[in-house]
PDB file of C-alpha atoms in Angstrom:
ATOM      1  CA  UNK A   1      26.717  -3.569 -10.626  1.00  0.00           C
ATOM      2  CA  UNK A   2      25.476  -0.617  -8.648  1.00  0.00           C
ATOM      3  CA  UNK A   3      22.363  -0.517 -10.680  1.00  0.00           C
ATOM      4  CA  UNK A   4      21.219  -3.942  -9.505  1.00  0.00           C
ATOM      5  CA  UNK A   5      22.134  -3.000  -5.910  1.00  0.00           C
ATOM      6  CA  UNK A   6      20.274   0.112  -6.417  1.00  0.00           C
ATOM      7  CA  UNK A   7      17.211  -1.853  -8.067  1.00  0.00           C
ATOM      8  CA  UNK A   8      17.057  -4.456  -5.264  1.00  0.00           C
ATOM      9  CA  UNK A   9      17.369  -1.925  -2.441  1.00  0.00           C
ATOM     10  CA  UNK A  10      14.387  -0.131  -4.360  1.00  0.00           C
ATOM     11  CA  UNK A  11      12.448  -3.269  -4.622  1.00  0.00           C
ATOM     12  CA  UNK A  12      12.813  -4.389  -0.805  1.00  0.00           C
ATOM     13  CA  UNK A  13      11.857  -0.756   0.124  1.00  0.00           C
ATOM     14  CA  UNK A  14       8.898  -0.795  -1.714  1.00  0.00           C
ATOM     15  CA  UNK A  15       7.999  -4.249  -0.327  1.00  0.00           C
ATOM     16  CA  UNK A  16       8.462  -2.834   3.331  1.00  0.00           C
ATOM     17  CA  UNK A  17       6.180  -0.253   2.508  1.00  0.00           C
ATOM     18  CA  UNK A  18       3.632  -2.495   1.174  1.00  0.00           C
ATOM     19  CA  UNK A  19       3.845  -4.803   4.043  1.00  0.00           C
ATOM     20  CA  UNK A  20       3.070  -1.615   6.401  1.00  0.00           C
ATOM     21  CA  UNK A  21       0.276  -0.671   4.290  1.00  0.00           C
ATOM     22  CA  UNK A  22      -1.360  -4.141   4.545  1.00  0.00           C
ATOM     23  CA  UNK A  23      -0.739  -4.278   8.174  1.00  0.00           C
ATOM     24  CA  UNK A  24      -2.783  -0.985   8.656  1.00  0.00           C
ATOM     25  CA  UNK A  25      -5.411  -2.315   6.314  1.00  0.00           C
ATOM     26  CA  UNK A  26      -6.015  -5.246   8.885  1.00  0.00           C
ATOM     27  CA  UNK A  27      -6.199  -2.473  11.626  1.00  0.00           C
ATOM     28  CA  UNK A  28      -8.790  -0.331   9.944  1.00  0.00           C
ATOM     29  CA  UNK A  29     -10.865  -3.807   9.095  1.00  0.00           C
ATOM     30  CA  UNK A  30     -10.703  -4.713  12.804  1.00  0.00           C
ATOM     31  CA  UNK A  31     -11.984  -1.216  13.722  1.00  0.00           C
ATOM     32  CA  UNK A  32     -15.040  -1.293  11.023  1.00  0.00           C
ATOM     33  CA  UNK A  33     -17.975  -3.084  11.811  1.00  0.00           C
ATOM     34  CA  UNK A  34     -18.659  -3.592   7.968  1.00  0.00           C
ATOM     35  CA  UNK A  35     -15.212  -4.971   7.280  1.00  0.00           C
ATOM     36  CA  UNK A  36     -14.799  -6.957  10.357  1.00  0.00           C
ATOM     37  CA  UNK A  37     -13.489 -10.693   9.927  1.00  0.00           C
ATOM     38  CA  UNK A  38     -15.880 -12.896  12.375  1.00  0.00           C
ATOM     39  CA  UNK A  39     -15.490 -16.040  10.480  1.00  0.00           C
ATOM     40  CA  UNK A  40     -12.176 -16.876  12.289  1.00  0.00           C
ATOM     41  CA  UNK A  41     -10.601 -17.891   9.153  1.00  0.00           C
ATOM     42  CA  UNK A  42      -7.669 -15.813   7.732  1.00  0.00           C
ATOM     43  CA  UNK A  43      -8.558 -13.856   4.555  1.00  0.00           C
ATOM     44  CA  UNK A  44      -6.760 -11.381   2.393  1.00  0.00           C
ATOM     45  CA  UNK A  45      -6.539  -7.643   3.295  1.00  0.00           C
ATOM     46  CA  UNK A  46      -9.629  -5.745   1.890  1.00  0.00           C
ATOM     47  CA  UNK A  47      -7.256  -2.920   1.240  1.00  0.00           C
ATOM     48  CA  UNK A  48      -9.638  -1.804  -1.944  1.00  0.00           C
ATOM     49  CA  UNK A  49     -12.298  -1.211   0.345  1.00  0.00           C
ATOM     50  CA  UNK A  50     -10.389   0.767   2.909  1.00  0.00           C
ATOM     51  CA  UNK A  51      -8.896   3.027   0.031  1.00  0.00           C
ATOM     52  CA  UNK A  52     -12.126   3.834  -1.317  1.00  0.00           C
ATOM     53  CA  UNK A  53     -13.654   4.295   2.396  1.00  0.00           C
ATOM     54  CA  UNK A  54     -16.211   1.559   1.632  1.00  0.00           C
ATOM     55  CA  UNK A  55     -18.099   0.415   4.770  1.00  0.00           C
ATOM     56  CA  UNK A  56     -15.121   1.806   7.028  1.00  0.00           C
ATOM     57  CA  UNK A  57     -15.914   3.041  10.437  1.00  0.00           C
ATOM     58  CA  UNK A  58     -16.262   6.945  10.182  1.00  0.00           C
ATOM     59  CA  UNK A  59     -14.584   7.624  13.725  1.00  0.00           C
ATOM     60  CA  UNK A  60     -11.613  10.096  13.462  1.00  0.00           C
ATOM     61  CA  UNK A  61      -8.956   7.572  14.549  1.00  0.00           C
ATOM     62  CA  UNK A  62     -10.112   5.052  11.729  1.00  0.00           C
ATOM     63  CA  UNK A  63      -9.994   7.621   9.536  1.00  0.00           C
ATOM     64  CA  UNK A  64      -6.424   8.938  10.396  1.00  0.00           C
ATOM     65  CA  UNK A  65      -5.316   5.142  10.111  1.00  0.00           C
ATOM     66  CA  UNK A  66      -7.058   5.185   6.401  1.00  0.00           C
ATOM     67  CA  UNK A  67      -5.144   8.425   5.627  1.00  0.00           C
ATOM     68  CA  UNK A  68      -1.700   6.672   6.473  1.00  0.00           C
ATOM     69  CA  UNK A  69      -2.528   3.666   4.656  1.00  0.00           C
ATOM     70  CA  UNK A  70      -3.387   5.476   1.536  1.00  0.00           C
ATOM     71  CA  UNK A  71      -0.339   7.722   1.873  1.00  0.00           C
ATOM     72  CA  UNK A  72       1.635   4.391   1.999  1.00  0.00           C
ATOM     73  CA  UNK A  73       0.152   3.383  -1.219  1.00  0.00           C
ATOM     74  CA  UNK A  74       0.765   6.815  -2.965  1.00  0.00           C
ATOM     75  CA  UNK A  75       4.624   6.123  -1.902  1.00  0.00           C
ATOM     76  CA  UNK A  76       4.451   2.718  -3.788  1.00  0.00           C
ATOM     77  CA  UNK A  77       2.922   4.328  -6.720  1.00  0.00           C
ATOM     78  CA  UNK A  78       5.169   7.416  -6.778  1.00  0.00           C
ATOM     79  CA  UNK A  79       8.184   4.978  -6.182  1.00  0.00           C
ATOM     80  CA  UNK A  80       7.276   2.672  -9.050  1.00  0.00           C
ATOM     81  CA  UNK A  81       7.175   5.851 -11.181  1.00  0.00           C
ATOM     82  CA  UNK A  82      10.387   7.408 -10.278  1.00  0.00           C
ATOM     83  CA  UNK A  83      12.037   4.025 -10.925  1.00  0.00           C
ATOM     84  CA  UNK A  84      10.407   4.036 -14.382  1.00  0.00           C
ATOM     85  CA  UNK A  85      11.910   7.495 -14.741  1.00  0.00           C
ATOM     86  CA  UNK A  86      15.295   6.286 -13.746  1.00  0.00           C
ATOM     87  CA  UNK A  87      15.351   3.343 -16.053  1.00  0.00           C
ATOM     88  CA  UNK A  88      14.286   5.388 -18.873  1.00  0.00           C
ATOM     89  CA  UNK A  89      16.911   8.161 -18.256  1.00  0.00           C
ATOM     90  CA  UNK A  90      19.469   5.248 -18.167  1.00  0.00           C
ATOM     91  CA  UNK A  91      18.519   4.353 -21.510  1.00  0.00           C
ATOM     92  CA  UNK A  92      16.896   0.843 -20.150  1.00  0.00           C
ATOM     93  CA  UNK A  93      14.085   1.247 -22.601  1.00  0.00           C
ATOM     94  CA  UNK A  94      15.947   2.051 -25.724  1.00  0.00           C
ATOM     95  CA  UNK A  95      16.487  -0.704 -28.411  1.00  0.00           C
TER      96      UNK A  95
END
């Protein structure tokens, strides 16, 4: 039963980090002329552009936001890898 609680809390934590990263992506887009949403219609976050620094403003504050966002995506990646290792060590991948 404890494994289920652990997996649920881990999943909620990863979703919270993802939401935080996407919110930072929207802030970066608002500061970048090449990514600014001028249509007035909501759209998906352009986080691939911001990760790759494509059409992102080059000022220091925007780049600092971008580094914070990239760190959050790295945390998600490492989080999934650690969870897979935890499952593997618990024998979840055995036949």
